[in-house]
Structures are given as C-alpha cells and as structure tokens.
Amino acid sequence: MGNSNNNIEDLLDLLRPHYGTGLTISPVAGGDCHKSYRLDCEDGRHFFMKTNTPRYLEVLASEHFSLCKVAALLGGVDALYPEVEGYIEEAGVCCLVLEWRELGTFNESNGAAIANSLFNQHAISADRYGWEESNFLGLTKQNNNWNISWADFFLTERLMPQAKQAKANGMPVYLLEQVKRTCENAHTLLQSHQPTPSLLHGDLWTGNVSWDIARDEPCLYDPAPYFGDPEVDIAMSRLFGQLPASFYKHYYTRYGELPNNNAAPDEPSSELKGVRLERELAPVQRRAQVYNLLHALNHFNLFGGGYLSMVESHLFQ
C-alpha cells in the first residue's frame, strides 16, 4: 500500500462488503505495531479495528482466538473484554474488528470494581497450567504446552525461552549468568508453590486496564491468556506504575475464596527495585520478582538495552 490516504481507500474497499457502502474509517491511537481505526457504519454502529500486513497475521489471529476463548470461558456474565465483531484476511491485509468502547481512566473510586472483575476471571480454573495454543506477549511468541507442575511450566514455557532469546539478542555475559542463576532459584522457589491454575490476563500492565464510561464498568484488553498463578497478573500490575490502592485492597480481601488459597498472602511491596537477596523477601514478594523478570526480559528482547537495568532489578543474588 502507498500513502495513508491510499491505505484508507484500500481498507474501505476491503471492509465495505462486510460493513456497508456508507462506511467511514478514521485513525485512532493505540497499538505498538498495528494500525488502529474507528469504523463508523451508515446504520449507526461503531467499531474499533486493528490491522496489519501478513507479517503480523499470526499475532492478530492469536488475539482473535484469545478474545473469543476468554469470552466463552467468562460465559457472557462479565463483559470484561471488547466483543469480537469480525476477523478478515484478504488482499494482503488482516483486520481484527472489535466493539467500540468509550474508555476512561481507572481511579480509587472504581478500583474495587476492577478487582472484582479480575477476581471473577481468576476464579475460572483448569486442571493443568497452559493454554490451547501458542500466543504472544507483545510480539514475542510464547508456547503454552500443558503441564501439571507450575514450577516446570513457568521455567520451560516462560523464563528459559526469554533467557535464550536474550542471549541471541546480545545480553552481556555477566548478566546472562545472573539470569541463569535466578532461573535455577526460581524453579526451586516455585516447586513449593502449586496454585490452582487460574485464567490469567497474562499481560496485565496498567496500559491494558481502562474504565468503560458508557457501561460504567471495567474493560481489559490485549490479553495473552493462559491458566497459571493469579499472582502473575497482580505482580505485573505493579511493574509500570500500579492500579489504585482500592484495587489491591479489594482483591486481597477476596483472595482466600480462590481454590487452594486459605488466606490472602502478605501483600507485596510496590517497591521491588534494586538487586535483592532472596532471603530478605517474603515468598509472595520473591514470586512477584520472578514473575516480573519474565516481562523485564521480554522488554529487553523487544526494545533493547534500555531495559537492562529492569532485568537487573529483578534478579536474585
């Protein structure tokens, strides 16, 4: 495709057979690698669309599957994620079309409602850790082979592939050695932690959490779901900023309702900066540090050396 005007005309030619001849589209903000648009149909309907070239076909196809699967698991009780309207692969372009949501920001007054919705998702469980197919953490493909051991799953399907990719991407040798030691310690740490596999968002940083103004309810998006430890989502929610204090207070109040969790863990500190000695941290804090090492490594692999300090801050000595 040529310039932006030609791009829009090409998209209109692709979309009009599906959404009517009176369709108009306009670019909107959102997405790191995809182009995003608002679709306005002649009959008054509005949609949000992500589109890209076939190079990213697998990424959009995975998001399409994940959103449909999570919606089915939620059973329509909680419209926590945008509903999938359609998925189109034609003429060298792939498009994921979702319902349009009028989104605002989260705050102290709605933090408890966000916690309640996420908790209800986490209460959906499986008998193993994993997911039905591979998916993407950002643009990083991650396998989700089923496993009955949480320690084995998190090491083999999460940390080790990221560490291997970091080596290929030129991470300094001294740091790779520390990553290796932390992975070994992480496996030992997690062997004594076998939570009921809960349905996770999988990429729950604050940028993927909003408040639906029209519906007056939470809205999450861009999931990388699988069945795992719910602490993974809670830990990442603190990695780039954090959700309101009311979110954490309400979530931990309900935590004991999850299967195999008799009481809420000690709430992890929001400050996990600097290399920490493993013995100095409570178990939930040590797990949070390990879980967020995954995302630190992923950001190094996607965006480069600017994230080395983040990797170092999540290592054990």
Tab-separated table of C-alpha atoms in Angstrom:
chain	number	residue	atom	x	y	z
A	1	MET	CA	0.000	0.000	0.000
A	2	GLY	CA	1.084	3.561	-0.628
A	3	ASN	CA	0.403	6.732	1.383
A	4	SER	CA	-2.085	6.997	4.255
A	5	ASN	CA	-4.939	8.169	2.001
A	6	ASN	CA	-4.412	5.181	-0.266
A	7	ASN	CA	-4.251	2.943	2.814
A	8	ILE	CA	-7.670	4.139	3.937
A	9	GLU	CA	-9.174	3.749	0.474
A	10	ASP	CA	-7.779	0.223	0.228
A	11	LEU	CA	-9.217	-0.600	3.655
A	12	LEU	CA	-12.605	0.817	2.681
A	13	ASP	CA	-12.641	-1.381	-0.418
A	14	LEU	CA	-11.889	-4.368	1.807
A	15	LEU	CA	-14.397	-3.533	4.542
A	16	ARG	CA	-17.426	-2.195	2.666
A	17	PRO	CA	-18.680	-5.641	1.579
A	18	HIS	CA	-18.823	-6.535	5.287
A	19	TYR	CA	-19.974	-3.259	6.853
A	20	GLY	CA	-21.855	-1.379	4.147
A	21	THR	CA	-21.106	1.124	1.399
A	22	GLY	CA	-21.612	4.089	3.737
A	23	LEU	CA	-18.719	3.024	5.979
A	24	THR	CA	-16.159	5.626	7.030
A	25	ILE	CA	-12.939	4.977	8.939
A	26	SER	CA	-10.590	7.257	10.848
A	27	PRO	CA	-7.214	6.556	12.513
A	28	VAL	CA	-7.103	6.409	16.311
A	29	ALA	CA	-4.305	5.995	18.829
A	30	GLY	CA	-3.495	2.547	20.169
A	31	GLY	CA	-1.204	-0.386	19.472
A	32	ASP	CA	2.573	-0.628	19.215
A	33	CYS	CA	2.845	-2.352	15.840
A	34	HIS	CA	-0.709	-2.416	14.466
A	35	LYS	CA	-2.614	0.448	12.878
A	36	SER	CA	-5.846	1.250	14.690
A	37	TYR	CA	-9.039	2.765	13.327
A	38	ARG	CA	-12.580	3.672	14.295
A	39	LEU	CA	-15.213	2.296	11.917
A	40	ASP	CA	-18.463	4.247	11.572
A	41	CYS	CA	-21.243	2.413	9.771
A	42	GLU	CA	-24.139	4.067	7.979
A	43	ASP	CA	-26.590	2.312	10.314
A	44	GLY	CA	-25.034	3.994	13.373
A	45	ARG	CA	-22.817	1.163	14.583
A	46	HIS	CA	-19.221	1.892	15.620
A	47	PHE	CA	-16.260	-0.477	15.833
A	48	PHE	CA	-12.586	-0.495	16.752
A	49	MET	CA	-10.228	-2.173	14.286
A	50	LYS	CA	-6.610	-3.289	14.350
A	51	THR	CA	-4.987	-4.027	11.029
A	52	ASN	CA	-1.603	-5.077	9.713
A	53	THR	CA	0.248	-6.815	6.926
A	54	PRO	CA	0.592	-10.627	6.700
A	55	ARG	CA	3.881	-10.368	8.632
A	56	TYR	CA	1.775	-9.927	11.774
A	57	LEU	CA	-1.055	-12.202	10.740
A	58	GLU	CA	-0.247	-14.744	13.457
A	59	VAL	CA	-0.283	-12.050	16.158
A	60	LEU	CA	-3.738	-10.765	15.239
A	61	ALA	CA	-5.085	-14.284	14.675
A	62	SER	CA	-3.881	-15.238	18.157
A	63	GLU	CA	-5.573	-12.215	19.726
A	64	HIS	CA	-8.778	-13.100	17.879
A	65	PHE	CA	-8.689	-16.645	19.265
A	66	SER	CA	-7.804	-15.468	22.780
A	67	LEU	CA	-10.616	-12.927	22.982
A	68	CYS	CA	-13.178	-15.429	21.702
A	69	LYS	CA	-11.952	-18.158	24.060
A	70	VAL	CA	-11.854	-15.924	27.133
A	71	ALA	CA	-15.349	-14.616	26.348
A	72	ALA	CA	-16.618	-18.197	26.146
A	73	LEU	CA	-14.963	-19.076	29.462
A	74	LEU	CA	-16.434	-15.992	31.125
A	75	GLY	CA	-19.815	-17.137	29.837
A	76	GLY	CA	-21.151	-13.708	28.986
A	77	VAL	CA	-21.647	-12.886	32.663
A	78	ASP	CA	-18.988	-10.171	32.649
A	79	ALA	CA	-18.295	-8.082	29.520
A	80	LEU	CA	-14.747	-7.515	30.718
A	81	TYR	CA	-13.189	-7.567	27.240
A	82	PRO	CA	-14.335	-5.944	23.981
A	83	GLU	CA	-16.536	-8.306	21.997
A	84	VAL	CA	-15.120	-9.607	18.724
A	85	GLU	CA	-17.155	-8.395	15.758
A	86	GLY	CA	-15.132	-9.965	12.967
A	87	TYR	CA	-11.806	-11.094	11.614
A	88	ILE	CA	-10.825	-10.590	7.967
A	89	GLU	CA	-7.841	-11.859	5.991
A	90	GLU	CA	-7.890	-10.622	2.425
A	91	ALA	CA	-5.750	-8.831	-0.149
A	92	GLY	CA	-2.555	-8.944	1.869
A	93	VAL	CA	-4.187	-7.383	4.948
A	94	CYS	CA	-5.519	-8.822	8.207
A	95	CYS	CA	-8.110	-6.953	10.280
A	96	LEU	CA	-9.424	-7.630	13.777
A	97	VAL	CA	-12.705	-5.781	14.374
A	98	LEU	CA	-13.955	-5.277	17.942
A	99	GLU	CA	-16.877	-3.481	19.517
A	100	TRP	CA	-16.242	0.203	20.178
A	101	ARG	CA	-15.823	1.139	23.836
A	102	GLU	CA	-15.796	4.684	25.215
A	103	LEU	CA	-12.892	4.370	27.623
A	104	GLY	CA	-11.791	6.476	30.567
A	105	THR	CA	-9.175	6.027	33.265
A	106	PHE	CA	-9.247	3.982	36.452
A	107	ASN	CA	-9.139	5.679	39.861
A	108	GLU	CA	-9.692	4.999	43.552
A	109	SER	CA	-13.461	5.050	43.156
A	110	ASN	CA	-13.544	2.205	40.610
A	111	GLY	CA	-10.530	0.169	41.737
A	112	ALA	CA	-12.672	-2.283	43.727
A	113	ALA	CA	-14.892	-2.985	40.713
A	114	ILE	CA	-11.831	-3.727	38.562
A	115	ALA	CA	-10.529	-6.063	41.275
A	116	ASN	CA	-13.862	-7.839	41.480
A	117	SER	CA	-13.988	-8.458	37.724
A	118	LEU	CA	-10.405	-9.706	37.605
A	119	PHE	CA	-11.025	-11.924	40.626
A	120	ASN	CA	-14.053	-13.469	38.892
A	121	GLN	CA	-11.854	-14.257	35.916
A	122	HIS	CA	-9.165	-15.771	38.141
A	123	ALA	CA	-11.832	-17.970	39.746
A	124	ILE	CA	-12.173	-19.799	36.407
A	125	SER	CA	-9.773	-22.721	36.696
A	126	ALA	CA	-8.352	-25.730	34.874
A	127	ASP	CA	-6.623	-28.923	35.955
A	128	ARG	CA	-3.302	-28.013	34.319
A	129	TYR	CA	-1.156	-24.975	33.522
A	130	GLY	CA	-1.075	-23.762	29.932
A	131	TRP	CA	-3.362	-22.818	27.066
A	132	GLU	CA	-4.823	-24.435	23.972
A	133	GLU	CA	-2.330	-22.815	21.603
A	134	SER	CA	0.709	-20.562	21.490
A	135	ASN	CA	0.080	-16.849	21.855
A	136	PHE	CA	2.017	-13.591	22.024
A	137	LEU	CA	3.370	-11.435	24.821
A	138	GLY	CA	3.550	-8.233	22.828
A	139	LEU	CA	5.240	-9.503	19.678
A	140	THR	CA	7.054	-12.361	21.419
A	141	LYS	CA	5.610	-15.767	20.667
A	142	GLN	CA	5.256	-17.941	23.743
A	143	ASN	CA	4.400	-21.614	23.940
A	144	ASN	CA	1.759	-22.823	26.362
A	145	ASN	CA	2.265	-26.586	26.469
A	146	TRP	CA	0.137	-28.113	29.209
A	147	ASN	CA	1.956	-29.048	32.411
A	148	ILE	CA	0.826	-30.290	35.819
A	149	SER	CA	3.782	-28.563	37.540
A	150	TRP	CA	3.664	-24.771	37.906
A	151	ALA	CA	7.419	-24.574	38.503
A	152	ASP	CA	8.148	-26.588	35.358
A	153	PHE	CA	5.653	-24.606	33.280
A	154	PHE	CA	6.949	-21.198	34.280
A	155	LEU	CA	10.568	-22.182	33.757
A	156	THR	CA	10.232	-24.063	30.437
A	157	GLU	CA	7.439	-22.043	28.795
A	158	ARG	CA	8.280	-18.573	30.131
A	159	LEU	CA	11.679	-17.790	31.663
A	160	MET	CA	14.035	-20.069	29.717
A	161	PRO	CA	12.782	-19.119	26.215
A	162	GLN	CA	13.148	-15.440	27.104
A	163	ALA	CA	16.655	-16.038	28.501
A	164	LYS	CA	17.634	-17.919	25.332
A	165	GLN	CA	16.352	-15.054	23.194
A	166	ALA	CA	18.196	-12.538	25.372
A	167	LYS	CA	21.453	-14.394	24.687
A	168	ALA	CA	20.741	-14.253	20.944
A	169	ASN	CA	20.000	-10.529	21.290
A	170	GLY	CA	23.397	-9.797	22.821
A	171	MET	CA	22.699	-9.513	26.535
A	172	PRO	CA	26.042	-9.122	28.384
A	173	VAL	CA	27.546	-12.414	29.542
A	174	TYR	CA	27.756	-11.370	33.201
A	175	LEU	CA	24.047	-10.628	33.198
A	176	LEU	CA	23.169	-13.863	31.419
A	177	GLU	CA	24.951	-15.761	34.197
A	178	GLN	CA	22.843	-13.965	36.792
A	179	VAL	CA	19.689	-14.672	34.792
A	180	LYS	CA	20.640	-18.360	34.692
A	181	ARG	CA	21.157	-18.476	38.469
A	182	THR	CA	17.876	-16.672	39.083
A	183	CYS	CA	16.047	-19.147	36.845
A	184	GLU	CA	17.501	-22.028	38.841
A	185	ASN	CA	16.499	-20.357	42.107
A	186	ALA	CA	13.061	-19.574	40.676
A	187	HIS	CA	12.426	-23.212	39.903
A	188	THR	CA	13.322	-24.158	43.477
A	189	LEU	CA	11.140	-21.365	44.839
A	190	LEU	CA	8.118	-22.327	42.743
A	191	GLN	CA	8.379	-26.073	43.402
A	192	SER	CA	6.763	-25.463	46.791
A	193	HIS	CA	4.056	-23.280	45.234
A	194	GLN	CA	1.331	-25.147	43.374
A	195	PRO	CA	-1.683	-22.810	42.996
A	196	THR	CA	-4.885	-23.887	41.275
A	197	PRO	CA	-4.453	-22.947	37.577
A	198	SER	CA	-6.454	-19.736	37.143
A	199	LEU	CA	-7.466	-17.971	33.936
A	200	LEU	CA	-4.964	-15.122	33.618
A	201	HIS	CA	-4.934	-11.978	31.517
A	202	GLY	CA	-1.226	-12.605	31.010
A	203	ASP	CA	-0.160	-9.041	30.116
A	204	LEU	CA	-1.831	-7.003	32.848
A	205	TRP	CA	0.140	-3.785	32.947
A	206	THR	CA	-1.792	-0.599	33.674
A	207	GLY	CA	-1.951	0.330	29.977
A	208	ASN	CA	-4.244	-2.649	29.364
A	209	VAL	CA	-6.777	-1.595	32.012
A	210	SER	CA	-9.484	1.030	31.458
A	211	TRP	CA	-12.935	2.058	32.623
A	212	ASP	CA	-15.870	1.831	30.211
A	213	ILE	CA	-17.582	5.196	30.629
A	214	ALA	CA	-20.829	4.261	28.889
A	215	ARG	CA	-21.311	0.972	30.748
A	216	ASP	CA	-19.732	2.178	33.984
A	217	GLU	CA	-17.682	-0.994	34.318
A	218	PRO	CA	-14.086	-2.229	33.867
A	219	CYS	CA	-12.592	-3.003	30.476
A	220	LEU	CA	-9.431	-5.046	29.874
A	221	TYR	CA	-7.805	-5.647	26.506
A	222	ASP	CA	-4.766	-7.100	24.692
A	223	PRO	CA	-4.684	-10.320	26.748
A	224	ALA	CA	-2.096	-13.083	26.455
A	225	PRO	CA	-4.167	-15.600	28.422
A	226	TYR	CA	-3.289	-18.948	29.942
A	227	PHE	CA	-4.014	-20.890	33.102
A	228	GLY	CA	-1.467	-20.075	35.784
A	229	ASP	CA	-0.828	-18.410	39.141
A	230	PRO	CA	-3.077	-15.343	39.660
A	231	GLU	CA	-0.151	-13.647	41.383
A	232	VAL	CA	1.387	-13.250	37.903
A	233	ASP	CA	-1.275	-10.712	36.933
A	234	ILE	CA	-1.111	-8.894	40.264
A	235	ALA	CA	2.685	-8.643	40.069
A	236	MET	CA	2.655	-7.183	36.557
A	237	SER	CA	0.011	-4.636	37.510
A	238	ARG	CA	2.743	-3.024	39.643
A	239	LEU	CA	5.536	-3.132	37.059
A	240	PHE	CA	4.751	0.045	35.098
A	241	GLY	CA	3.012	2.211	37.666
A	242	GLN	CA	0.219	0.471	39.519
A	243	LEU	CA	-3.534	0.255	39.858
A	244	PRO	CA	-5.367	2.166	42.635
A	245	ALA	CA	-4.854	1.109	46.231
A	246	SER	CA	-8.547	0.193	46.355
A	247	PHE	CA	-7.902	-2.436	43.681
A	248	TYR	CA	-5.284	-4.281	45.744
A	249	LYS	CA	-7.214	-3.958	48.988
A	250	HIS	CA	-10.359	-5.452	47.462
A	251	TYR	CA	-8.546	-8.162	45.509
A	252	TYR	CA	-6.643	-9.426	48.544
A	253	THR	CA	-9.819	-9.298	50.623
A	254	ARG	CA	-11.338	-11.875	48.258
A	255	TYR	CA	-8.139	-13.860	47.604
A	256	GLY	CA	-8.996	-16.596	50.099
A	257	GLU	CA	-12.064	-17.511	48.013
A	258	LEU	CA	-9.856	-18.917	45.251
A	259	PRO	CA	-9.422	-22.712	45.349
A	260	ASN	CA	-6.458	-23.857	47.460
A	261	ASN	CA	-5.933	-20.362	48.877
A	262	ASN	CA	-6.983	-20.355	52.523
A	263	ALA	CA	-5.874	-16.809	53.234
A	264	ALA	CA	-4.555	-13.774	51.461
A	265	PRO	CA	-0.769	-13.657	51.153
A	266	ASP	CA	1.123	-10.757	52.633
A	267	GLU	CA	0.562	-8.022	50.081
A	268	PRO	CA	3.787	-7.475	48.118
A	269	SER	CA	5.509	-4.145	48.397
A	270	SER	CA	5.134	-1.802	45.451
A	271	GLU	CA	8.863	-1.173	45.697
A	272	LEU	CA	10.922	-4.082	44.359
A	273	LYS	CA	13.782	-2.033	42.991
A	274	GLY	CA	17.446	-2.993	43.046
A	275	VAL	CA	19.015	-6.412	43.277
A	276	ARG	CA	17.607	-8.109	46.369
A	277	LEU	CA	18.818	-11.040	48.405
A	278	GLU	CA	16.299	-13.875	48.087
A	279	ARG	CA	16.205	-14.496	51.846
A	280	GLU	CA	15.225	-10.850	52.521
A	281	LEU	CA	11.895	-11.133	50.715
A	282	ALA	CA	8.666	-12.759	51.781
A	283	PRO	CA	7.610	-15.644	49.487
A	284	VAL	CA	4.952	-13.614	47.664
A	285	GLN	CA	7.492	-10.848	47.017
A	286	ARG	CA	10.061	-13.323	45.729
A	287	ARG	CA	7.481	-14.797	43.375
A	288	ALA	CA	6.495	-11.320	42.173
A	289	GLN	CA	10.136	-10.572	41.403
A	290	VAL	CA	10.449	-13.813	39.423
A	291	TYR	CA	7.174	-13.261	37.572
A	292	ASN	CA	8.154	-9.743	36.547
A	293	LEU	CA	11.595	-10.928	35.428
A	294	LEU	CA	9.663	-12.510	32.555
A	295	HIS	CA	8.379	-9.104	31.458
A	296	ALA	CA	11.733	-7.401	32.002
A	297	LEU	CA	13.409	-9.975	29.745
A	298	ASN	CA	10.629	-9.624	27.199
A	299	HIS	CA	11.073	-5.845	27.079
A	300	PHE	CA	14.824	-6.269	26.591
A	301	ASN	CA	14.170	-8.707	23.760
A	302	LEU	CA	11.637	-6.411	22.098
A	303	PHE	CA	13.137	-2.975	22.713
A	304	GLY	CA	16.809	-3.437	23.535
A	305	GLY	CA	19.410	-2.368	26.068
A	306	GLY	CA	17.333	0.359	27.676
A	307	TYR	CA	15.716	-2.404	29.729
A	308	LEU	CA	18.919	-3.972	31.098
A	309	SER	CA	18.513	-2.135	34.391
A	310	MET	CA	14.968	-3.503	34.708
A	311	VAL	CA	16.293	-7.024	34.188
A	312	GLU	CA	18.981	-6.473	36.836
A	313	SER	CA	16.427	-5.173	39.339
A	314	HIS	CA	14.525	-8.489	39.173
A	315	LEU	CA	17.464	-10.828	39.736
A	316	PHE	CA	18.329	-12.719	42.926
A	317	GLN	CA	21.854	-12.851	44.282
